[in-house]
XYZ file of C-alpha atoms in Angstrom:
495
model
C 37.701 -60.281 -10.834
C 38.578 -60.241 -14.496
C 36.493 -61.163 -17.831
C 37.716 -63.632 -20.401
C 40.436 -66.311 -20.277
C 41.547 -64.761 -16.565
C 37.973 -65.573 -15.097
C 38.206 -67.528 -12.188
C 37.121 -71.000 -12.137
C 34.460 -71.841 -10.307
C 36.645 -73.738 -7.760
C 38.338 -70.399 -7.725
C 35.149 -68.739 -6.467
C 34.335 -71.299 -3.913
C 37.690 -70.915 -2.489
C 37.016 -66.874 -2.463
C 33.939 -67.337 -0.907
C 34.969 -69.782 2.240
C 38.382 -67.459 2.709
C 36.030 -64.336 2.706
C 32.837 -65.433 3.615
C 31.613 -63.121 1.145
C 27.916 -64.979 0.793
C 27.252 -62.676 -2.266
C 29.972 -64.196 -4.541
C 27.890 -67.252 -4.916
C 25.919 -65.112 -7.279
C 29.404 -64.815 -9.553
C 29.572 -68.557 -9.727
C 28.919 -70.072 -13.538
C 25.186 -71.364 -14.308
C 25.092 -75.133 -12.920
C 27.964 -74.688 -10.427
C 26.347 -75.675 -6.787
C 27.434 -75.563 -3.345
C 26.481 -78.078 -0.588
C 25.217 -76.712 2.642
C 28.502 -77.404 4.396
C 30.487 -75.481 2.361
C 27.889 -72.780 2.472
C 28.006 -72.976 6.315
C 31.811 -72.968 6.439
C 31.751 -69.625 4.042
C 29.399 -67.890 6.739
C 31.638 -68.884 9.656
C 34.462 -67.737 8.094
C 32.897 -64.332 7.548
C 31.844 -64.130 11.296
C 35.309 -65.160 12.538
C 36.940 -61.876 10.522
C 33.836 -59.491 10.885
C 33.235 -60.419 14.341
C 36.489 -61.124 16.048
C 35.761 -64.083 17.349
C 37.592 -65.659 20.879
C 36.740 -68.129 23.230
C 37.384 -67.924 27.078
C 38.967 -70.728 28.893
C 35.772 -71.949 29.869
C 34.149 -72.400 26.456
C 32.354 -68.896 26.253
C 32.415 -67.070 22.814
C 33.578 -63.286 22.805
C 32.382 -61.493 19.572
C 32.955 -57.737 18.674
C 30.601 -56.507 16.922
C 31.073 -52.638 17.447
C 31.374 -53.400 20.773
C 32.724 -56.849 22.960
C 29.583 -59.197 23.460
C 29.803 -62.258 25.495
C 27.856 -65.291 26.714
C 24.144 -65.114 25.190
C 24.495 -61.639 23.808
C 27.567 -63.317 21.489
C 25.660 -66.032 20.590
C 22.429 -63.781 20.090
C 24.337 -61.380 17.872
C 25.846 -64.304 15.501
C 22.077 -65.818 15.303
C 21.180 -62.299 14.331
C 24.034 -61.779 11.582
C 23.063 -65.752 10.455
C 19.303 -65.148 10.094
C 20.305 -62.198 7.377
C 22.378 -64.379 5.335
C 20.187 -66.959 5.710
C 17.045 -64.795 4.254
C 19.046 -63.932 1.550
C 20.507 -67.588 0.422
C 16.429 -68.696 0.525
C 15.105 -65.568 -1.066
C 17.600 -64.386 -3.527
C 16.891 -66.193 -6.660
C 20.812 -65.617 -8.104
C 21.867 -67.331 -4.842
C 19.506 -69.985 -3.772
C 20.024 -71.500 -7.684
C 23.217 -72.455 -6.349
C 22.458 -74.221 -3.573
C 22.699 -77.954 -3.742
C 20.359 -79.053 -0.638
C 17.875 -77.091 1.482
C 18.627 -76.680 5.164
C 16.542 -75.462 8.177
C 17.789 -72.317 9.832
C 18.771 -74.034 12.936
C 20.977 -76.621 10.665
C 23.015 -73.504 9.750
C 23.413 -72.297 13.234
C 24.529 -75.246 15.106
C 26.745 -75.965 11.683
C 28.076 -72.279 12.238
C 28.379 -72.496 15.855
C 30.253 -75.441 15.472
C 32.886 -74.521 13.463
C 33.239 -71.013 15.222
C 33.821 -72.775 18.614
C 36.814 -74.949 16.946
C 38.416 -72.114 15.307
C 38.123 -69.525 18.200
C 39.514 -72.204 20.934
C 42.928 -72.772 19.194
C 45.567 -71.683 21.497
C 46.543 -68.480 20.110
C 43.195 -67.009 19.904
C 42.455 -67.632 24.041
C 42.044 -64.255 25.023
C 44.900 -62.574 24.393
C 43.677 -60.224 21.355
C 40.789 -59.165 24.023
C 41.336 -55.730 25.223
C 40.252 -56.022 29.026
C 40.830 -58.481 32.203
C 39.349 -61.858 32.842
C 37.229 -62.000 36.251
C 36.636 -65.892 36.055
C 34.590 -66.675 33.200
C 33.371 -62.681 32.720
C 35.396 -60.261 31.028
C 36.140 -56.499 32.065
C 35.996 -55.164 28.366
C 37.027 -52.216 27.176
C 38.247 -50.539 23.886
C 40.959 -47.575 24.219
C 39.222 -44.196 23.207
C 41.089 -42.689 20.030
C 41.568 -39.597 21.678
C 42.686 -39.845 25.079
C 44.359 -42.030 27.597
C 41.466 -43.242 29.474
C 39.666 -46.989 28.770
C 36.212 -47.019 28.167
C 34.732 -50.643 28.878
C 31.764 -50.736 26.645
C 29.121 -52.499 28.630
C 25.920 -52.484 26.664
C 23.874 -50.196 24.055
C 20.136 -49.418 24.184
C 18.762 -47.157 20.828
C 22.443 -46.330 20.120
C 23.328 -44.771 23.582
C 26.650 -46.370 24.476
C 27.139 -46.899 28.336
C 30.421 -46.913 29.208
C 32.348 -47.188 32.257
C 35.538 -44.974 32.201
C 38.442 -46.402 33.905
C 41.731 -44.302 33.862
C 44.314 -46.001 32.279
C 46.571 -46.433 35.315
C 43.786 -48.544 36.937
C 44.267 -51.157 34.237
C 47.925 -52.154 36.005
C 46.475 -51.891 39.528
C 43.595 -54.511 38.626
C 45.844 -56.962 36.994
C 48.311 -56.558 39.903
C 45.238 -56.811 42.676
C 44.360 -59.840 40.531
C 47.589 -61.767 41.197
C 48.399 -60.939 44.178
C 45.201 -60.378 46.210
C 43.374 -56.826 47.099
C 45.413 -56.604 50.081
C 48.633 -55.732 47.847
C 46.737 -52.172 46.450
C 43.961 -51.458 48.972
C 44.855 -48.367 50.785
C 45.325 -49.012 54.820
C 43.144 -46.245 55.616
C 40.144 -47.401 53.333
C 40.481 -51.094 54.883
C 40.293 -49.482 58.081
C 37.299 -47.560 57.399
C 35.754 -50.358 56.094
C 36.630 -52.263 59.286
C 35.718 -49.819 61.529
C 32.051 -49.708 60.375
C 31.264 -53.408 60.275
C 33.762 -54.974 62.497
C 34.942 -58.582 60.889
C 32.576 -58.117 57.843
C 34.665 -55.469 56.106
C 35.481 -57.783 53.293
C 32.091 -58.231 52.512
C 32.106 -54.860 51.999
C 34.660 -54.803 49.710
C 33.542 -57.309 47.672
C 30.101 -55.717 47.240
C 32.063 -52.606 46.050
C 33.120 -54.390 43.088
C 29.661 -56.340 42.379
C 28.749 -53.601 40.005
C 31.454 -54.040 38.045
C 30.172 -57.288 36.033
C 27.123 -55.594 34.209
C 25.150 -58.875 34.756
C 22.995 -60.601 37.650
C 25.316 -63.694 38.119
C 23.613 -63.662 42.047
C 20.480 -62.175 42.765
C 21.483 -59.809 45.418
C 20.335 -56.689 46.508
C 21.893 -54.932 49.287
C 20.481 -53.425 52.468
C 22.532 -50.925 55.175
C 20.891 -50.987 58.137
C 21.651 -49.028 61.145
C 21.481 -45.889 63.512
C 22.847 -42.300 62.181
C 26.654 -41.051 61.971
C 27.347 -44.991 61.167
C 29.464 -44.931 58.060
C 26.416 -45.740 55.913
C 26.173 -42.987 53.848
C 29.738 -42.505 53.603
C 30.027 -46.242 52.057
C 27.289 -45.317 49.626
C 29.092 -42.031 48.758
C 32.125 -44.184 47.833
C 30.016 -46.479 45.723
C 28.875 -43.739 44.130
C 32.239 -42.014 43.075
C 33.918 -45.434 41.576
C 30.889 -45.969 39.015
C 30.085 -42.479 38.413
C 28.568 -41.376 36.025
C 26.421 -44.753 35.363
C 24.783 -44.546 38.835
C 20.954 -43.515 39.288
C 19.028 -43.082 42.665
C 15.226 -44.655 42.800
C 13.928 -45.738 46.406
C 13.384 -49.237 47.065
C 9.245 -48.411 47.627
C 9.246 -47.244 43.856
C 10.908 -49.817 42.514
C 8.316 -52.126 44.138
C 5.574 -50.523 43.223
C 4.023 -51.337 40.160
C 1.705 -48.167 39.791
C 4.808 -46.352 39.472
C 4.842 -46.323 35.698
C 8.125 -43.979 35.222
C 10.170 -44.962 38.204
C 12.359 -47.920 36.722
C 13.496 -46.738 33.157
C 16.423 -45.056 33.838
C 18.102 -48.263 35.214
C 18.672 -49.524 31.865
C 22.010 -47.618 31.345
C 22.859 -47.687 34.771
C 25.838 -49.647 36.802
C 23.881 -49.206 40.171
C 21.262 -47.895 41.925
C 22.183 -46.355 45.264
C 19.530 -44.823 47.605
C 20.259 -43.902 50.775
C 17.727 -43.185 54.336
C 14.944 -45.000 52.882
C 11.479 -44.491 54.736
C 9.778 -46.988 56.501
C 7.210 -46.784 54.129
C 5.657 -50.577 53.839
C 6.672 -52.244 50.525
C 3.168 -52.512 48.378
C 4.497 -55.411 45.776
C 7.802 -57.366 45.717
C 7.140 -58.662 42.371
C 8.662 -56.096 40.210
C 11.636 -55.782 42.741
C 12.343 -59.945 41.987
C 12.197 -59.088 38.546
C 14.855 -56.728 38.744
C 17.196 -58.775 40.499
C 16.341 -61.566 38.563
C 18.125 -61.393 35.382
C 14.594 -61.422 33.193
C 13.354 -58.497 30.850
C 11.356 -55.898 31.945
C 9.231 -53.345 30.268
C 9.592 -49.942 31.115
C 7.157 -47.014 30.554
C 8.683 -43.430 29.545
C 6.896 -40.209 29.243
C 6.343 -38.995 25.920
C 8.654 -41.910 24.474
C 7.803 -45.361 23.367
C 7.910 -48.058 26.547
C 11.176 -49.661 26.544
C 12.368 -53.412 26.970
C 15.340 -54.681 29.010
C 17.166 -57.046 31.494
C 18.131 -54.778 34.548
C 22.028 -55.304 35.020
C 22.358 -51.935 38.000
C 22.739 -53.621 41.202
C 20.660 -52.308 43.866
C 21.996 -50.462 47.361
C 19.967 -48.880 49.890
C 20.065 -48.042 53.319
C 17.634 -47.229 56.290
C 17.857 -46.747 59.867
C 14.522 -48.351 59.837
C 13.767 -51.035 57.632
C 10.631 -50.564 55.200
C 7.568 -53.260 56.501
C 7.130 -56.475 54.075
C 4.385 -59.101 53.965
C 6.200 -61.193 51.629
C 7.421 -63.699 53.465
C 8.767 -65.897 50.883
C 12.135 -67.342 50.170
C 12.104 -66.217 46.781
C 12.024 -62.363 48.332
C 14.430 -62.917 51.544
C 16.992 -65.004 49.225
C 17.398 -61.773 47.140
C 18.841 -59.666 50.209
C 22.259 -59.240 51.863
C 21.388 -57.188 54.669
C 24.559 -55.320 56.609
C 24.106 -53.940 59.868
C 26.332 -50.683 61.150
C 26.454 -51.316 64.816
C 28.582 -47.993 65.510
C 27.925 -44.519 65.471
C 30.907 -41.769 65.192
C 31.024 -37.830 65.986
C 29.973 -36.204 62.608
C 33.237 -34.689 60.305
C 32.821 -32.914 57.248
C 36.463 -33.625 56.207
C 36.476 -37.486 56.955
C 35.511 -39.175 53.548
C 37.977 -36.734 51.743
C 40.977 -37.575 54.038
C 39.616 -41.370 54.203
C 39.105 -41.723 50.254
C 40.592 -38.932 48.509
C 40.721 -39.590 44.861
C 44.223 -40.449 44.185
C 43.438 -43.451 45.931
C 39.848 -44.430 44.319
C 41.791 -46.532 41.293
C 43.696 -48.432 43.900
C 40.042 -48.634 45.810
C 38.227 -50.389 42.616
C 40.762 -52.462 41.740
C 40.903 -54.161 45.229
C 37.370 -54.110 45.137
C 37.236 -55.685 41.492
C 39.746 -58.556 42.599
C 37.600 -59.167 46.018
C 34.661 -59.902 43.947
C 36.427 -62.044 41.175
C 37.480 -64.469 44.662
C 34.109 -64.073 45.514
C 33.120 -65.772 42.100
C 35.855 -68.523 42.522
C 34.569 -69.548 45.608
C 30.694 -68.862 44.411
C 29.111 -66.154 46.822
C 30.313 -63.247 48.760
C 32.379 -63.950 51.937
C 29.876 -64.353 55.439
C 26.839 -63.685 53.849
C 23.857 -65.028 55.436
C 21.221 -66.891 54.655
C 17.676 -65.895 53.371
C 16.285 -67.060 56.822
C 19.013 -64.783 58.748
C 17.920 -61.702 56.677
C 14.075 -62.381 57.132
C 15.195 -62.827 60.908
C 16.856 -59.694 61.303
C 14.410 -57.906 59.081
C 11.384 -58.848 60.921
C 13.140 -57.786 64.442
C 13.378 -54.254 63.035
C 10.055 -54.052 61.581
C 7.741 -55.612 63.602
C 7.528 -54.815 67.373
C 5.518 -57.557 68.719
C 7.559 -59.910 66.794
C 11.141 -58.550 68.305
C 9.218 -58.236 71.709
C 8.290 -62.095 71.943
C 11.815 -63.210 70.619
C 13.240 -60.940 73.346
C 11.119 -62.656 76.152
C 11.921 -65.910 74.950
C 15.428 -65.617 74.849
C 15.717 -63.581 77.785
C 13.700 -66.026 79.843
C 11.059 -63.993 80.930
C 8.612 -66.035 78.750
C 8.442 -69.543 77.265
C 7.136 -71.384 74.998
C 4.033 -73.541 76.291
C 1.195 -75.295 74.420
C -0.666 -75.608 77.466
C 0.127 -72.373 78.919
C -1.241 -69.220 78.852
C -0.545 -65.770 80.297
C -3.286 -62.712 81.150
C -3.410 -60.258 77.901
C -3.170 -57.286 80.345
C 0.326 -58.198 81.773
C 1.857 -59.168 78.613
C 0.663 -56.058 77.102
C 2.109 -54.167 79.816
C 5.439 -55.753 79.394
C 5.505 -55.147 75.597
C 4.317 -51.305 76.158
C 7.453 -51.520 78.733
C 9.689 -53.243 76.270
C 8.898 -50.372 73.415
C 9.478 -47.594 75.856
C 13.289 -48.786 76.262
C 13.465 -49.545 72.591
C 16.266 -47.804 70.196
C 13.975 -49.134 66.975
C 10.960 -48.525 67.877
C 9.014 -45.659 69.340
C 5.335 -46.255 69.452
C 3.709 -49.470 70.819
C 0.696 -51.225 68.597
C -2.643 -50.885 70.089
C -3.941 -53.615 72.339
C -6.219 -54.995 69.512
C -3.391 -55.097 66.944
C -0.872 -56.460 69.565
C -3.548 -59.427 69.699
C -3.712 -59.795 65.979
C 0.168 -59.741 65.466
C 0.444 -62.305 68.076
C -2.062 -64.691 66.687
C -0.141 -64.458 63.343
C 2.540 -65.855 65.110
C 0.637 -68.592 66.561
C -0.487 -67.035 69.851
C -4.423 -67.352 69.855
C -6.638 -65.012 72.475
C -9.161 -67.350 75.424
C -11.931 -65.510 76.864
C -12.688 -66.509 80.132
C -15.616 -64.045 81.710
C -14.064 -60.811 81.740
C -10.490 -62.218 81.836
C -8.497 -62.284 78.675
C -5.341 -64.582 77.904
C -2.692 -65.413 75.310
C -2.460 -68.961 75.021
C 0.873 -70.676 74.192
C 3.522 -68.483 76.068
C 3.875 -68.745 79.822
C 5.372 -65.888 82.410
C 8.110 -66.673 84.745
C 9.707 -63.378 85.301
C 10.334 -62.576 89.039
C 9.281 -66.635 89.897
C 10.853 -69.757 89.767
C 9.710 -71.682 87.033
C 8.538 -74.299 89.472
C 6.485 -71.922 91.080
C 4.085 -71.520 88.327
C 0.945 -72.521 87.750
C 0.893 -75.276 84.999
C -1.785 -73.134 82.744
C 0.465 -70.021 83.511
C -1.226 -68.118 86.150
C 0.406 -67.240 89.294
C -0.702 -69.913 91.790
């Protein structure tokens, strides 16, 4: 600006404010010159459009660059934060306030600015093309190019100024794009595919999708993953591959620690992680599932830290566990079971110390990651993972592997040795002997419950105990093993 005759007119300054988005130039206006709220909102929107590099996805979501790429609620939150500062200046700075023709509440400016930004960002030439990254559904795998290397750094989130980045080698970008265009099979190495298939047979594609699950740092679905089976069956190898794909943003916290609210410091490390991997869970019962539900639910949680202030964050790290024996839980709510994907690894293989390096060599991992991201992208379009079971399916699997009495009863009913009969009953000693024999031949359970605990578990399943003198009976079941059903007494006792 220059003084005197060359000084800009009020109209020039208004145009300058709108074109630059610099609200503080309102103070340059001549006394008596006022702006209406619509002009002020337009100036704000122009400023955010330039400074935040606003773009819009095809589904209507805004993306802004505010030191890093933000999308969805984070993008709208960044705009609201910036607007709140400007609104404070407008209403508290006397030099600016005296040039406003009318007062509007903060919410009015927020709605107006967001509408202007959406209109400007939706133009065809601003859809996605200036954004570094690859679109996966309505989400964006975003990155900035590091100035000193040929490595892409997808910026995911920041806490207390600590950037969390997921490094992708530069040549992985074209692999991801090819896999998204032509399908995961176009880039997935055959030896990796064959390994996944050998572990879980027809459900191998689910394992591939789950490998891509942590690539979007958000709980789009509220799933945690549990790998179940005996030793030497591929569970640990799969988790090792998962770690190598997302290193260094991997932490190792057991499910029991995550679920125990008395463990104050257990969850703080999740805030900068993409994935939590914990192999060989103990069978220790889960004391409380409430915190687990929060961690997989997209809700904010506060974590204590030693010698530092607590930190609040929304967990984005996907939870993966493996176990030979599932831990016991007494939470049979739908909210708990719908959060699980239980993948059974039914086979056993000879131990081979060279297997991992031969099957998943470092040179293959960018292609494996690209195929996994593409498989997960297809799952997003489909609306769920391939072949995923229901909450009831996983509750059934879990109960059969943790409650030996439940597993015994279901086995007896399915094999036909016992049938449900509301009027029937069976001698307690006989059914307990069958239970002990079942445990002795089981490859899941090693020790039977004492008889009183056995009776208590049956009662939980609806089979009560009846006394008749010195005899004890379990009601609601009829034992038919070793005889034709028509030869049995209606009360469940032999004739």
